[in-house]
Amino acid sequence: MNPLQRLRRLSKSDWGLLFLALAIVWQVRINLYRRPFHRNLSEIKKVTYKQQALATRPQPGRIARMVVLASRVVPHASCLTQALAAGILLRHFGYTSELLIGVDPQEKKLLAHAWLVCDGTIIIGGSARHGFTSFPPISLGEPCPR
């Protein structure tokens, strides 16, 4: 099935989640370009939402899929951009998550990768994390109160 056919099969709630993911991926990408990482991280932990974007609470895997799909149209949406955007969305829908950043000690130049863990499962960046030595996990904050 080609990508256009997959888009046609999305439900209304998936479209809503996709547009929300697209807006957040763009925002995270621009902020990572403009500001240091530690400043972005502290602002992400402060983000609150006044209302839920969708009527039903999507599963973490579905949120991750929409972030990955949205990232395809955002230039230079790296693993870090995707992990932070997914972390924001997970927090918005009441989930906790942890960001992990790792480096490959075998490489002569600095090679890093980021992935996101929710409920003990890697939901973003898991396939490329092998061989990386990770730093301690970074909590992306408590879920937003409802």
PDB file of C-alpha atoms in Angstrom:
ATOM      1  CA  MET A   1       0.000   0.000   0.000  1.00  0.00           C
ATOM      2  CA  ASN A   2       1.472   3.379  -0.969  1.00  0.00           C
ATOM      3  CA  PRO A   3       1.625   6.332   1.449  1.00  0.00           C
ATOM      4  CA  LEU A   4      -1.282   8.151  -0.176  1.00  0.00           C
ATOM      5  CA  GLN A   5      -3.557   5.126   0.271  1.00  0.00           C
ATOM      6  CA  ARG A   6      -2.535   4.937   3.940  1.00  0.00           C
ATOM      7  CA  LEU A   7      -3.461   8.592   4.431  1.00  0.00           C
ATOM      8  CA  ARG A   8      -6.865   8.017   2.859  1.00  0.00           C
ATOM      9  CA  ARG A   9      -7.591   5.264   5.383  1.00  0.00           C
ATOM     10  CA  LEU A  10      -6.987   7.454   8.446  1.00  0.00           C
ATOM     11  CA  SER A  11      -9.990   8.029  10.685  1.00  0.00           C
ATOM     12  CA  LYS A  12     -11.163  11.481  11.761  1.00  0.00           C
ATOM     13  CA  SER A  13      -9.467  11.111  15.123  1.00  0.00           C
ATOM     14  CA  ASP A  14      -6.224  10.014  13.405  1.00  0.00           C
ATOM     15  CA  TRP A  15      -6.349  13.099  11.189  1.00  0.00           C
ATOM     16  CA  GLY A  16      -6.815  15.283  14.267  1.00  0.00           C
ATOM     17  CA  LEU A  17      -3.891  13.608  15.992  1.00  0.00           C
ATOM     18  CA  LEU A  18      -1.766  13.886  12.838  1.00  0.00           C
ATOM     19  CA  PHE A  19      -2.359  17.640  12.553  1.00  0.00           C
ATOM     20  CA  LEU A  20      -1.615  18.113  16.242  1.00  0.00           C
ATOM     21  CA  ALA A  21       1.575  16.047  15.845  1.00  0.00           C
ATOM     22  CA  LEU A  22       2.572  18.072  12.793  1.00  0.00           C
ATOM     23  CA  ALA A  23       2.183  21.366  14.661  1.00  0.00           C
ATOM     24  CA  ILE A  24       4.205  20.102  17.615  1.00  0.00           C
ATOM     25  CA  VAL A  25       6.963  18.577  15.456  1.00  0.00           C
ATOM     26  CA  TRP A  26       7.336  21.920  13.637  1.00  0.00           C
ATOM     27  CA  GLN A  27       7.410  23.816  16.927  1.00  0.00           C
ATOM     28  CA  VAL A  28      10.012  21.489  18.466  1.00  0.00           C
ATOM     29  CA  ARG A  29      12.166  21.585  15.323  1.00  0.00           C
ATOM     30  CA  ILE A  30      12.172  25.392  15.218  1.00  0.00           C
ATOM     31  CA  ASN A  31      12.884  25.640  18.945  1.00  0.00           C
ATOM     32  CA  LEU A  32      15.806  23.192  18.727  1.00  0.00           C
ATOM     33  CA  TYR A  33      17.255  25.303  15.939  1.00  0.00           C
ATOM     34  CA  ARG A  34      16.876  28.578  17.859  1.00  0.00           C
ATOM     35  CA  ARG A  35      17.706  27.640  21.472  1.00  0.00           C
ATOM     36  CA  PRO A  36      19.993  25.367  23.475  1.00  0.00           C
ATOM     37  CA  PHE A  37      18.670  21.914  24.310  1.00  0.00           C
ATOM     38  CA  HIS A  38      18.525  22.446  28.103  1.00  0.00           C
ATOM     39  CA  ARG A  39      16.340  25.533  27.657  1.00  0.00           C
ATOM     40  CA  ASN A  40      13.945  23.641  25.387  1.00  0.00           C
ATOM     41  CA  LEU A  41      13.771  20.790  27.878  1.00  0.00           C
ATOM     42  CA  SER A  42      12.845  23.070  30.777  1.00  0.00           C
ATOM     43  CA  GLU A  43      10.129  24.704  28.667  1.00  0.00           C
ATOM     44  CA  ILE A  44       8.717  21.336  27.588  1.00  0.00           C
ATOM     45  CA  LYS A  45       8.309  20.348  31.227  1.00  0.00           C
ATOM     46  CA  LYS A  46       6.296  23.530  31.843  1.00  0.00           C
ATOM     47  CA  VAL A  47       3.894  23.083  28.906  1.00  0.00           C
ATOM     48  CA  THR A  48       0.268  22.674  29.926  1.00  0.00           C
ATOM     49  CA  TYR A  49      -2.844  22.297  27.833  1.00  0.00           C
ATOM     50  CA  LYS A  50      -6.232  23.708  28.675  1.00  0.00           C
ATOM     51  CA  GLN A  51      -8.271  21.219  26.702  1.00  0.00           C
ATOM     52  CA  GLN A  52      -7.821  17.830  25.150  1.00  0.00           C
ATOM     53  CA  ALA A  53      -7.496  17.899  21.372  1.00  0.00           C
ATOM     54  CA  LEU A  54      -9.361  14.638  20.751  1.00  0.00           C
ATOM     55  CA  ALA A  55     -12.415  13.052  22.319  1.00  0.00           C
ATOM     56  CA  THR A  56     -10.686   9.742  22.993  1.00  0.00           C
ATOM     57  CA  ARG A  57      -7.279   9.090  24.509  1.00  0.00           C
ATOM     58  CA  PRO A  58      -4.988   7.529  21.873  1.00  0.00           C
ATOM     59  CA  GLN A  59      -2.576   4.750  22.737  1.00  0.00           C
ATOM     60  CA  PRO A  60       1.147   5.636  22.966  1.00  0.00           C
ATOM     61  CA  GLY A  61       1.970   3.594  19.864  1.00  0.00           C
ATOM     62  CA  ARG A  62      -0.599   5.489  17.824  1.00  0.00           C
ATOM     63  CA  ILE A  63       0.805   8.814  19.040  1.00  0.00           C
ATOM     64  CA  ALA A  64       4.295   7.687  18.023  1.00  0.00           C
ATOM     65  CA  ARG A  65       3.110   6.610  14.561  1.00  0.00           C
ATOM     66  CA  MET A  66       1.498  10.003  13.949  1.00  0.00           C
ATOM     67  CA  VAL A  67       4.659  11.818  15.091  1.00  0.00           C
ATOM     68  CA  VAL A  68       6.801   9.721  12.739  1.00  0.00           C
ATOM     69  CA  LEU A  69       4.340  10.357   9.892  1.00  0.00           C
ATOM     70  CA  ALA A  70       4.282  14.106  10.583  1.00  0.00           C
ATOM     71  CA  SER A  71       8.084  14.186  10.769  1.00  0.00           C
ATOM     72  CA  ARG A  72       8.336  13.079   7.164  1.00  0.00           C
ATOM     73  CA  VAL A  73       7.278  16.542   5.981  1.00  0.00           C
ATOM     74  CA  VAL A  74       9.350  18.570   8.471  1.00  0.00           C
ATOM     75  CA  PRO A  75      12.911  19.225   7.274  1.00  0.00           C
ATOM     76  CA  HIS A  76      15.643  17.818   9.534  1.00  0.00           C
ATOM     77  CA  ALA A  77      13.162  16.302  12.002  1.00  0.00           C
ATOM     78  CA  SER A  78      15.789  14.208  13.737  1.00  0.00           C
ATOM     79  CA  CYS A  79      15.331  11.464  16.287  1.00  0.00           C
ATOM     80  CA  LEU A  80      15.614  14.109  19.016  1.00  0.00           C
ATOM     81  CA  THR A  81      12.886  16.233  17.413  1.00  0.00           C
ATOM     82  CA  GLN A  82      10.601  13.215  17.110  1.00  0.00           C
ATOM     83  CA  ALA A  83      11.250  12.007  20.659  1.00  0.00           C
ATOM     84  CA  LEU A  84      10.570  15.434  22.179  1.00  0.00           C
ATOM     85  CA  ALA A  85       7.417  15.942  20.098  1.00  0.00           C
ATOM     86  CA  ALA A  86       6.101  12.508  21.052  1.00  0.00           C
ATOM     87  CA  GLY A  87       6.935  13.230  24.703  1.00  0.00           C
ATOM     88  CA  ILE A  88       4.899  16.440  24.592  1.00  0.00           C
ATOM     89  CA  LEU A  89       1.927  14.633  23.050  1.00  0.00           C
ATOM     90  CA  LEU A  90       2.147  11.736  25.499  1.00  0.00           C
ATOM     91  CA  ARG A  91       2.174  14.160  28.412  1.00  0.00           C
ATOM     92  CA  HIS A  92      -0.808  15.986  26.927  1.00  0.00           C
ATOM     93  CA  PHE A  93      -2.796  12.750  26.874  1.00  0.00           C
ATOM     94  CA  GLY A  94      -1.821  11.768  30.411  1.00  0.00           C
ATOM     95  CA  TYR A  95       1.162   9.464  29.882  1.00  0.00           C
ATOM     96  CA  THR A  96       4.620   9.710  31.398  1.00  0.00           C
ATOM     97  CA  SER A  97       7.696   9.185  29.273  1.00  0.00           C
ATOM     98  CA  GLU A  98      11.458   9.294  29.453  1.00  0.00           C
ATOM     99  CA  LEU A  99      13.895  10.588  26.880  1.00  0.00           C
ATOM    100  CA  LEU A 100      17.128   8.662  26.433  1.00  0.00           C
ATOM    101  CA  ILE A 101      20.128  10.023  24.594  1.00  0.00           C
ATOM    102  CA  GLY A 102      23.031   7.793  23.722  1.00  0.00           C
ATOM    103  CA  VAL A 103      26.376   7.991  21.988  1.00  0.00           C
ATOM    104  CA  ASP A 104      28.295   5.387  20.026  1.00  0.00           C
ATOM    105  CA  PRO A 105      31.680   4.921  21.700  1.00  0.00           C
ATOM    106  CA  GLN A 106      33.032   2.962  18.725  1.00  0.00           C
ATOM    107  CA  GLU A 107      32.790   5.863  16.278  1.00  0.00           C
ATOM    108  CA  LYS A 108      35.703   8.257  15.713  1.00  0.00           C
ATOM    109  CA  LYS A 109      33.341  11.201  15.359  1.00  0.00           C
ATOM    110  CA  LEU A 110      30.464  11.947  17.721  1.00  0.00           C
ATOM    111  CA  LEU A 111      27.435   9.886  16.770  1.00  0.00           C
ATOM    112  CA  ALA A 112      24.360  10.275  18.960  1.00  0.00           C
ATOM    113  CA  HIS A 113      20.788   8.980  18.981  1.00  0.00           C
ATOM    114  CA  ALA A 114      17.648   9.754  20.981  1.00  0.00           C
ATOM    115  CA  TRP A 115      14.736   7.474  21.798  1.00  0.00           C
ATOM    116  CA  LEU A 116      11.604   7.717  23.897  1.00  0.00           C
ATOM    117  CA  VAL A 117      10.305   5.199  26.440  1.00  0.00           C
ATOM    118  CA  CYS A 118       6.697   5.087  27.645  1.00  0.00           C
ATOM    119  CA  ASP A 119       5.533   2.485  30.175  1.00  0.00           C
ATOM    120  CA  GLY A 120       8.764   0.530  29.721  1.00  0.00           C
ATOM    121  CA  THR A 121       8.399   0.310  25.934  1.00  0.00           C
ATOM    122  CA  ILE A 122      10.495   2.170  23.375  1.00  0.00           C
ATOM    123  CA  ILE A 123       8.041   3.951  21.112  1.00  0.00           C
ATOM    124  CA  ILE A 124      10.312   6.299  19.135  1.00  0.00           C
ATOM    125  CA  GLY A 125      13.826   5.565  17.872  1.00  0.00           C
ATOM    126  CA  GLY A 126      14.084   2.000  19.127  1.00  0.00           C
ATOM    127  CA  SER A 127      15.304   0.365  15.961  1.00  0.00           C
ATOM    128  CA  ALA A 128      18.506   2.416  15.765  1.00  0.00           C
ATOM    129  CA  ARG A 129      19.483   2.428  19.449  1.00  0.00           C
ATOM    130  CA  HIS A 130      21.644  -0.704  19.424  1.00  0.00           C
ATOM    131  CA  GLY A 131      25.320  -0.017  20.007  1.00  0.00           C
ATOM    132  CA  PHE A 132      24.673   3.276  21.764  1.00  0.00           C
ATOM    133  CA  THR A 133      25.645   3.875  25.371  1.00  0.00           C
ATOM    134  CA  SER A 134      22.904   5.944  26.948  1.00  0.00           C
ATOM    135  CA  PHE A 135      23.043   8.684  29.510  1.00  0.00           C
ATOM    136  CA  PRO A 136      20.594   8.525  32.432  1.00  0.00           C
ATOM    137  CA  PRO A 137      16.947   8.900  31.329  1.00  0.00           C
ATOM    138  CA  ILE A 138      15.393  12.361  31.291  1.00  0.00           C
ATOM    139  CA  SER A 139      11.819  12.554  32.532  1.00  0.00           C
ATOM    140  CA  LEU A 140       9.681  14.801  30.342  1.00  0.00           C
ATOM    141  CA  GLY A 141       7.497  15.778  33.292  1.00  0.00           C
ATOM    142  CA  GLU A 142       4.352  14.560  34.921  1.00  0.00           C
ATOM    143  CA  PRO A 143       1.210  14.176  32.835  1.00  0.00           C
ATOM    144  CA  CYS A 144      -0.885  17.294  32.449  1.00  0.00           C
ATOM    145  CA  PRO A 145      -3.749  17.371  34.980  1.00  0.00           C
ATOM    146  CA  ARG A 146      -7.252  16.883  33.623  1.00  0.00           C
TER     147      ARG A 146
END
